[in-house]
Amino acid sequence: MSGSALTAAPALPVRGRLRPLGITDVRITGGFWAERQSVNGEATLAHIEHWLEREGWLGNFDLAAQGVLDGARRGREFSDSEIYKFLEAMAWEIGRTGNARLEARFRAVVRRVAAAQEPDGYLNTNFGRPGQAPRWSDLAWGHELYCVGHLLQAAVARARTRPGADDGLLDVARRAADNVCATFGPDGIDGLCGHPGIEAALVEFARATGDDRYLAQAALFVDRRGHGRLGDVEFGREYFQDDRPVRQATVLRGHAVRANYLAAGAVDVAVELKDAGLLEAVRDQWQNTVARRTYVTGGQGSRHQDEAFGEDWVLPPDRAYSETCAGVGSVLLAWRLLLVDGDPRYADLIERTLFNVVATSPAVDGRSFFYTNTLHRRELGTRPDTDRPSLRAASSLRAPWFEVSCCPTNVARTMAGLAAYVATSDDDGLQLHQYVPGEVAHRLPDGRAVSVSVETGYPHDGQIRVRIDSDDDRPWSLSLRVPGWATTGATVTVDGETRPVGSGVITEHRTWRRGDEVVLSLPVAPRFTYPDARVDAVRGCVAVERGPLVLALESVDVPGGDTVGDLRVDTDRPPSLADGRVTLRCRRVRSHDHDWPYRAEPVPVTGEVLDDVALVEYHAWANRGPSTMRVWLPVAAPDPADRG
Amino acid sequence: MSGSALTAAPALPVRGRLRPLGITDVRITGGFWAERQSVNGEATLAHIEHWLEREGWLGNFDLAAQGVLDGARRGREFSDSEIYKFLEAMAWEIGRTGNARLEARFRAVVRRVAAAQEPDGYLNTNFGRPGQAPRWSDLAWGHELYCVGHLLQAAVARARTRPGADDGLLDVARRAADNVCATFGPDGIDGLCGHPGIEAALVEFARATGDDRYLAQAALFVDRRGHGRLGDVEFGREYFQDDRPVRQATVLRGHAVRANYLAAGAVDVAVELKDAGLLEAVRDQWQNTVARRTYVTGGQGSRHQDEAFGEDWVLPPDRAYSETCAGVGSVLLAWRLLLVDGDPRYADLIERTLFNVVATSPAVDGRSFFYTNTLHRRELGTRPDTDRPSLRAASSLRAPWFEVSCCPTNVARTMAGLAAYVATSDDDGLQLHQYVPGEVAHRLPDGRAVSVSVETGYPHDGQIRVRIDSDDDRPWSLSLRVPGWATTGATVTVDGETRPVGSGVITEHRTWRRGDEVVLSLPVAPRFTYPDARVDAVRGCVAVERGPLVLALESVDVPGGDTVGDLRVDTDRPPSLADGRVTLRCRRVRSHDHDWPYRAEPVPVTGEVLDDVALVEYHAWANRGPSTMRVWLPVAAPDPADRG
C-alpha cells in the first residue's frame, strides 16, 4: 500500500517541510525495535487488557451501558483514557500485523465503549450520572476532554489503518467530538481541560475526517489556555500551562506530560492555520527546553511533587521524575516540529528519548513498567506487588500496573506505531530519520515508486547499509540523518567513495538504480559525556554513552557491593568495549561517617583501582532484581601521588 | 524566682544528666536574640492574632460555642492548633515580660476557646457537629489529637509561667486530655494520630499535673506507631513514621516535622519510664539523621512532595524543603537528648538550627515568614500577596500568612521561650549551652544560689565573658560549650590564664567569687566548609560559615547580575572579613547555550576575577527584595594559565 493517499501515521499535517510515511510504508524487520514490537504485540497488549478488566476500568463501560454504574465505578477519573489508548495500540498493531485475533478483541472493546455513549454523544464513565458530579463540572481535574482526546486518537489510528472498517469506532468518536464542539464552541462553555491532549486529537480528527470544525475547536482550546481559567492550585497555574498563553511562553513548564501534549497540539493548530507566530513560539519553547530542562536520557520533568519541569538547569538525577508519558509526549512534539522544519535536532531528541525513556519503561517481558525513570537509585528497590496496582512514582522496580496507569498504554501505542517515526518524504525523495533494519517504500508526488531497504545492527553497530530497491531514470534524493552525538568520525560511502560527514543531514541526489548502496558509518564507540556547568546536580560527574544509548552503573555489576556511590571514574582511560561489554576503570573510595558531614577541609578520596567495571544500557537496568544505579558518575580526582 | 521549684521551661524531665533552667532563671538582655524576641513580642504576636481573626480560625471557636459552626467553619483541619500555639507563645511572652496588655489578650482568647469545649471535654472545631465528619473518624489526616497536643503545650507553658492563674486554660486542657485518655486508652480506640505531637505534650502534661495517666497514654501512642494502623498512602507509611516501630527505626524518615515531634515524644516517654531501649533507638536515629540527612543550616527535610527526609546523603540545595517547623521540631528533640546525655553535639545542632533555620523564617519586621528554607534560589521570587494567605512552599519571598500556617506560630512560641534553651544545671553547677548577653541565676539542689552574667557580641564576636555574680565558699562547676565548628583556635581564660581548648565541654570547678571571670574566645573568622563526598548534590562546592552562621551569596550583592550561578569561588584565598562584611574572591564565568547541554568535552570555565564579592548571613537573605541566592558555591577550577 506504499504511496497510497491514506498514510497509516498518527500525525498527518497538510503542509510542512516533510511528509510522514506510515506504518505500511515503513516496515521494521529486525533488531532492537522489532524485538520490542513483538513483545508489545504478544505480551503487553494482553497484559493491559487483563488489568483493564481486573481493575474494572473496562467494566465501567458495561455498567454505564446497563445504567447501573452509579456508585460502582472503579478507577481514577481518567481511567477511560486507558481503554482508548489500548484501542489505539491495538489499531496500530492490527495495521502492522493483520492479527485476526487482535481484530476480534479490538471490536469487542469498541462495542463495549459504544454501548456506554449517551444519546447526545457524551461519553465518560465518571460524570453526569445520578450520584456522580455533573458533566464538565470539574474541568481543571476531571480529565473529561482529555479522555475524549484519546478516543479521537484511537479512532484516527483505526481510520488510517483500516479505512472503512465497520466496527463503529469512528462514529463513536465523531459523536463525542461533535458533543465537545457543541458544548465548548464559541457560544458554549468558555473552558478548557486541565490536562491538554484534546487539542492535537481534534486537529488530527479534522485531518482524518476533513471537517474543519474540529480544527477550529482545537484552536479555541489552545487560545483559551494561559489566562487563569483553570483557577489557582497549590502547584501554581503553570502546572496546567495556564500561567501564560502558549504564544507568549518561552519554555515548557509545569506538568511535563501536559506541557508536551499542549505544545504538540499547538504545532498542529499552527501548521493548519498557517499561524507563524504560534509555531515560532513553540519552536522557541522546544529549543530552550531541550537546551536547559532535559535529562541526558531525553527524559523531561524533574519533580515528583507536581510531575513537573524544574527551573532551567534543575536536572537532579536523584528522583528524576522523567515520566515515561512525558517521553512519549516529547516524541510527539519533536516529530511534529521535524515535519514542519526538517531540522535533524528534532529527530536526535526522538532517537534519544525512544532508546532511553520509552524503551526503559517496559521490562524485557513487556509485563511490567517504569512510570518514572530516575537517573540515580540509591537504595535497593522492593519488588512491587503483582496482585494490585502500584503507586505510580515508587521509582523502585518496574510494576505490572499502577493506580494511575497512563504509562503502560502509552508505551504500547508508541511501540505498535513506531514505524511511523522512521522516515518521511518530500517532493524530491526520502528521508531516513531513525535507523532500523527494514524496508521503506513510497510513491513520490509525481507518481514514482521509490523504495529502500536498510541493514544494520544499530545501535550496537554503527554501520547502516541502505540499499535502493527501486529503479528510476530520474534522480531523486535520499537523505540520512547523522546524529548530533556523532560529532566526529562518521563517514558515508556512496558508489565506493567514502567521505567524512558531520552531524546533520546528508542528502544524496542521484539517479538511483536497484542495488545501489549508501553506507553510513557512525562512531558508536562508548564515550564520556560532560554536563553543562550550570547543571549543578551533576557537577564533577560524567555519563557514558554509546551511540544513542545512555549507559549506567548498576550495583549488580559491581563486585561486592550493593552501592554504586563509592566508585569514581578514571577519565584518563576512555570507556572500553569488548565482547559487547562497556567497562570503565574506577577507583573505589570509602567514606567514613562523622558526627557532622560538613568539614573544614575537603576529605581526599583514594582507594583501590577496579580495572573493568561493567556498565549496563540504561534501558535495560533493573531487570536483574533489586539494585542501585547511577547514570552520572563522579570523576576521580587526580591521585595526589600522581602529581609528582 | 530563680531556683524556684517551678521552672518556667517547656520540657521538665524528672531525670537526666542535666536539668533545664527556665525563662525566669535565664534572662536574655541584648544582642541577636534579644532583638528578635523584642520584634516577636511587639510585632509578630499582634500580626498572628490579626491573621487568626481575619481568616476566621479564631472565629471558628465562637461559632462552635454558638452552635452555628455547621458549614461556616474556615481554615484547614488543623487550624485550631494555630490558636493553641499562639496561646503558648503569649504565655511565654507574658512570663518573659509581664506585659499586662498581652495578659488581657491571652485571657480573651482562652475564654473563646473554653466556650467551644464540649461537655465531655472534646475540643475541636472541625469534627463531630452536624454536617462535619464524626469525631476521630479520620485519624490519619484529621489532626484532632495533634491539636489537643498543642492545647496541652499551651496549658503547660501557662502553668509554668503563671502557676495558679485563674484563666481556666489548665482546666480546659485537663478535660481535653482526659477525653483523649478515655477515648484512646487501653480499652478505647486502638488508634493514633497521623501527625505526632500529642506524645510529648501528654508527657509534659503529666509532669505539669503530676498525673501519670497522661504519661501512660503517651507511651501507648508511641508504641502503637509503626504497625501500619494509619493505612497506606501514596507517600508511603514512613510519611507518618508508621512504617516501623520507633524502637526499631535507625534514622528519622518521612515527614520531617512529624519525625522530629515523634522522636521528641519518644525521648520523653523513655526518660520517664526508664526505657533504655527506646532511648537508645532515638539517640541512634538522631545521630544518623544529623550525620546523613541534615543540611549545613541544620535544616531537615529534602522533599517538597511529602515534606520529607530524603534517603541518606540526599540533600539538594535546590528546593531544599527545610521547613521552619522541622527546625523547631529538631530543636525540641535535640534539647531533650541534651538533657538526658549532656552531649554538646545536641547543643551544637540547636545553635546551628536556631541561627540558620528558626532565625531565617521571620523577616526583620517579624511580619512575614519563610515556610521552607531553601539553600538555592534560582529565579527571582515574586512578592507574595499581602491580602491573602500564600501557598506554603512557594520558596519565594517571605509571606505574611499561609493557607497552612504552622510556621509563624511555631517561630513565635520558640522565640518567646528561647531563654529556656540557654542553660542547665546539675548537682554540681551550671552549664551554658548557648551564648547570649544576659543573666543566669539558679539555686542548686543543696540550696546554694549561684548566678552569672554573660557579656558578648556573639555570634559576630567570638569573645564570651562570663562573670560570676554570686559568692559562695564551696566550689561549684561552670561548664561552657565549645562548639563543634570551633575545631581549632578556641581559648579559655580563667584567672588570667589562657589555654587552648577543643570542641566539647570545658568545666571549671572552683570556689567562685563575685567578679570572677571566665572568658571563652571562639574563632569566628569566616571559613570554608566542605561537604561529605556522598552529598552528590553539592559536589565541587564550598559553603562559607562564620561561627555558627551559614553565609550565602545573594544576587543583590553581586555587581551587575540577577544570577548567582556564574560565580566560582577561588578557595586559594580564604574568606575575608572587614567592617563586618565577609567577602570572597570569585571568578565570573559565562556559559554559552548549546542546542544540547551535554558535551563530549568538559567546557573549561574562565572569566574575570571579582575580588570582593560580599556574602550575606543566610538568615538575613531575601530582606532586600526579589533575589537569587545560593549557600553552596562552586569552586573555581585552577586556571589552566596558572599551571605554568
Tab-separated table of C-alpha atoms in Angstrom, chain B residues 358-559:
chain	number	residue	atom	x	y	z
B	358	VAL	CA	14.426	29.493	63.081
B	359	ALA	CA	16.005	32.936	62.699
B	360	THR	CA	15.704	32.720	58.907
B	361	SER	CA	11.972	32.298	58.804
B	362	PRO	CA	10.780	35.678	60.058
B	363	ALA	CA	11.519	38.870	58.190
B	364	VAL	CA	13.334	41.615	60.053
B	365	ASP	CA	9.995	43.205	60.909
B	366	GLY	CA	8.516	39.938	62.221
B	367	ARG	CA	5.517	40.201	59.929
B	368	SER	CA	6.329	37.725	57.192
B	369	PHE	CA	7.840	34.271	57.198
B	370	PHE	CA	9.526	31.560	55.232
B	371	TYR	CA	7.706	28.245	55.456
B	372	THR	CA	10.506	26.442	53.611
B	373	ASN	CA	14.140	27.485	53.783
B	374	THR	CA	15.786	26.607	50.506
B	375	LEU	CA	19.560	26.727	50.131
B	376	HIS	CA	19.433	27.717	46.490
B	377	ARG	CA	17.048	30.106	44.833
B	378	ARG	CA	17.475	30.268	41.050
B	379	GLU	CA	14.797	32.639	39.916
B	380	LEU	CA	13.697	35.953	41.304
B	381	GLY	CA	10.846	35.429	43.696
B	382	THR	CA	7.597	37.258	43.312
B	383	ARG	CA	6.298	39.411	46.102
B	384	PRO	CA	3.631	37.462	47.939
B	385	ASP	CA	0.090	38.634	48.201
B	386	THR	CA	-0.297	40.633	51.386
B	387	ASP	CA	-4.066	40.356	51.309
B	388	ARG	CA	-4.495	36.618	51.422
B	389	PRO	CA	-2.673	33.570	52.677
B	390	SER	CA	0.142	32.306	50.476
B	391	LEU	CA	0.783	28.790	49.363
B	392	ARG	CA	3.090	27.259	51.865
B	393	ALA	CA	6.030	26.165	49.778
B	394	ALA	CA	6.400	28.856	47.180
B	395	SER	CA	10.016	29.250	48.373
B	396	SER	CA	9.744	32.759	47.119
B	397	LEU	CA	9.861	35.789	49.380
B	398	ARG	CA	8.627	35.624	52.944
B	399	ALA	CA	4.848	35.753	53.152
B	400	PRO	CA	2.643	37.246	55.858
B	401	TRP	CA	0.493	34.163	56.241
B	402	PHE	CA	-0.077	30.739	54.691
B	403	GLU	CA	-3.037	28.530	53.982
B	404	VAL	CA	-1.109	26.032	56.087
B	405	SER	CA	0.302	28.468	58.601
B	406	CYS	CA	2.088	26.333	61.151
B	407	CYS	CA	5.408	28.143	60.878
B	408	PRO	CA	4.623	31.686	62.093
B	409	THR	CA	3.122	30.447	65.369
B	410	ASN	CA	5.906	27.917	65.802
B	411	VAL	CA	8.506	30.645	65.379
B	412	ALA	CA	6.607	32.853	67.817
B	413	ARG	CA	6.436	30.296	70.597
B	414	THR	CA	10.090	29.370	70.097
B	415	MET	CA	11.292	32.969	70.142
B	416	ALA	CA	9.252	33.838	73.227
B	417	GLY	CA	10.539	30.835	75.162
B	418	LEU	CA	14.077	30.924	73.817
B	419	ALA	CA	15.749	31.589	77.164
B	420	ALA	CA	14.739	28.086	78.203
B	421	TYR	CA	17.296	26.610	75.775
B	422	VAL	CA	20.319	28.546	77.023
B	423	ALA	CA	21.446	26.915	80.246
B	424	THR	CA	21.025	23.936	82.536
B	425	SER	CA	22.127	22.858	85.952
B	426	ASP	CA	23.186	19.697	87.650
B	427	ASP	CA	24.008	18.915	91.263
B	428	ASP	CA	27.385	20.498	90.824
B	429	GLY	CA	26.708	23.722	88.997
B	430	LEU	CA	25.670	25.495	85.825
B	431	GLN	CA	26.127	24.694	82.152
B	432	LEU	CA	25.929	27.308	79.436
B	433	HIS	CA	24.930	25.858	76.077
B	434	GLN	CA	24.131	28.959	74.065
B	435	TYR	CA	25.842	32.317	74.297
B	436	VAL	CA	23.666	35.349	74.732
B	437	PRO	CA	24.248	38.555	76.621
B	438	GLY	CA	22.279	38.015	79.775
B	439	GLU	CA	21.994	36.684	83.250
B	440	VAL	CA	21.584	33.212	84.663
B	441	ALA	CA	20.572	32.690	88.266
B	442	HIS	CA	19.723	29.416	89.894
B	443	ARG	CA	19.514	27.694	93.231
B	444	LEU	CA	21.448	24.436	93.305
B	445	PRO	CA	19.810	21.375	94.899
B	446	ASP	CA	21.819	21.919	98.050
B	447	GLY	CA	20.254	25.364	98.363
B	448	ARG	CA	23.159	27.496	97.185
B	449	ALA	CA	22.222	30.414	94.953
B	450	VAL	CA	24.590	30.740	92.032
B	451	SER	CA	24.456	33.286	89.288
B	452	VAL	CA	26.473	34.507	86.346
B	453	SER	CA	26.148	37.190	83.745
B	454	VAL	CA	27.364	36.982	80.177
B	455	GLU	CA	28.703	39.746	78.009
B	456	THR	CA	29.270	39.021	74.368
B	457	GLY	CA	28.791	40.258	70.843
B	458	TYR	CA	28.367	36.649	69.726
B	459	PRO	CA	27.927	35.346	67.098
B	460	HIS	CA	29.781	38.182	65.346
B	461	ASP	CA	32.336	38.492	68.089
B	462	GLY	CA	33.876	35.313	69.439
B	463	GLN	CA	34.612	36.628	72.908
B	464	ILE	CA	32.223	35.426	75.594
B	465	ARG	CA	32.835	36.944	79.003
B	466	VAL	CA	31.136	35.108	81.854
B	467	ARG	CA	31.165	36.941	85.157
B	468	ILE	CA	30.304	35.293	88.460
B	469	ASP	CA	27.663	37.287	90.262
B	470	SER	CA	27.318	35.124	93.373
B	471	ASP	CA	29.617	34.422	96.282
B	472	ASP	CA	29.981	31.013	97.819
B	473	ASP	CA	32.569	29.377	99.993
B	474	ARG	CA	32.197	25.989	98.464
B	475	PRO	CA	33.264	25.160	94.962
B	476	TRP	CA	30.819	24.610	92.124
B	477	SER	CA	31.225	23.965	88.427
B	478	LEU	CA	30.709	26.247	85.490
B	479	SER	CA	30.596	24.440	82.166
B	480	LEU	CA	30.856	26.073	78.769
B	481	ARG	CA	30.267	24.523	75.384
B	482	VAL	CA	32.988	24.919	72.794
B	483	PRO	CA	31.018	24.460	69.560
B	484	GLY	CA	31.812	21.630	67.186
B	485	TRP	CA	32.716	24.096	64.454
B	486	ALA	CA	35.483	25.583	66.661
B	487	THR	CA	37.900	22.806	65.837
B	488	THR	CA	40.969	24.967	66.297
B	489	GLY	CA	41.725	28.340	67.768
B	490	ALA	CA	39.382	28.468	70.731
B	491	THR	CA	40.837	29.514	74.052
B	492	VAL	CA	39.576	29.948	77.553
B	493	THR	CA	40.929	32.400	80.062
B	494	VAL	CA	40.351	31.816	83.736
B	495	ASP	CA	42.042	33.735	86.466
B	496	GLY	CA	44.298	35.475	83.973
B	497	GLU	CA	45.478	32.228	82.460
B	498	THR	CA	44.692	31.421	78.826
B	499	ARG	CA	44.778	27.950	77.359
B	500	PRO	CA	43.642	26.455	74.063
B	501	VAL	CA	40.514	24.341	74.125
B	502	GLY	CA	38.990	21.968	71.598
B	503	SER	CA	35.372	21.360	70.743
B	504	GLY	CA	33.342	19.901	73.561
B	505	VAL	CA	32.569	20.978	77.084
B	506	ILE	CA	35.004	22.687	79.382
B	507	THR	CA	34.205	22.605	83.055
B	508	GLU	CA	35.767	24.832	85.655
B	509	HIS	CA	35.252	23.553	89.184
B	510	ARG	CA	36.219	26.272	91.640
B	511	THR	CA	35.264	28.276	94.599
B	512	TRP	CA	33.898	31.200	92.667
B	513	ARG	CA	33.796	34.725	93.972
B	514	ARG	CA	31.633	37.553	92.754
B	515	GLY	CA	33.530	39.252	89.980
B	516	ASP	CA	35.483	36.205	88.884
B	517	GLU	CA	35.564	35.880	85.139
B	518	VAL	CA	35.853	33.158	82.589
B	519	VAL	CA	36.461	34.322	79.047
B	520	LEU	CA	35.831	31.947	76.212
B	521	SER	CA	37.239	33.055	72.916
B	522	LEU	CA	35.852	31.356	69.830
B	523	PRO	CA	37.372	31.598	66.348
B	524	VAL	CA	34.619	33.344	64.405
B	525	ALA	CA	36.696	34.250	61.369
B	526	PRO	CA	34.774	33.215	58.262
B	527	ARG	CA	35.777	29.825	56.931
B	528	PHE	CA	35.179	27.467	54.051
B	529	THR	CA	33.195	24.316	54.710
B	530	TYR	CA	33.358	21.218	52.505
B	531	PRO	CA	30.608	18.625	52.158
B	532	ASP	CA	30.981	14.893	52.606
B	533	ALA	CA	31.729	13.357	49.211
B	534	ARG	CA	28.477	11.411	49.384
B	535	VAL	CA	26.324	14.527	49.229
B	536	ASP	CA	26.152	14.327	45.448
B	537	ALA	CA	24.112	17.478	45.010
B	538	VAL	CA	26.903	19.811	46.163
B	539	ARG	CA	29.948	18.071	44.766
B	540	GLY	CA	32.672	20.573	43.931
B	541	CYS	CA	31.176	23.273	46.125
B	542	VAL	CA	32.030	25.017	49.349
B	543	ALA	CA	29.908	26.846	51.852
B	544	VAL	CA	31.123	29.741	53.923
B	545	GLU	CA	30.439	29.842	57.619
B	546	ARG	CA	31.239	32.298	60.341
B	547	GLY	CA	30.938	30.925	63.806
B	548	PRO	CA	27.513	29.272	63.898
B	549	LEU	CA	26.243	31.336	60.991
B	550	VAL	CA	25.933	29.970	57.494
B	551	LEU	CA	26.538	32.626	54.854
B	552	ALA	CA	25.075	32.871	51.383
B	553	LEU	CA	25.697	34.572	48.104
B	554	GLU	CA	22.718	36.729	47.207
B	555	SER	CA	22.317	38.350	43.831
B	556	VAL	CA	21.676	41.806	45.254
B	557	ASP	CA	25.302	41.776	46.396
B	558	VAL	CA	26.722	40.719	43.032
B	559	PRO	CA	27.710	43.577	40.768
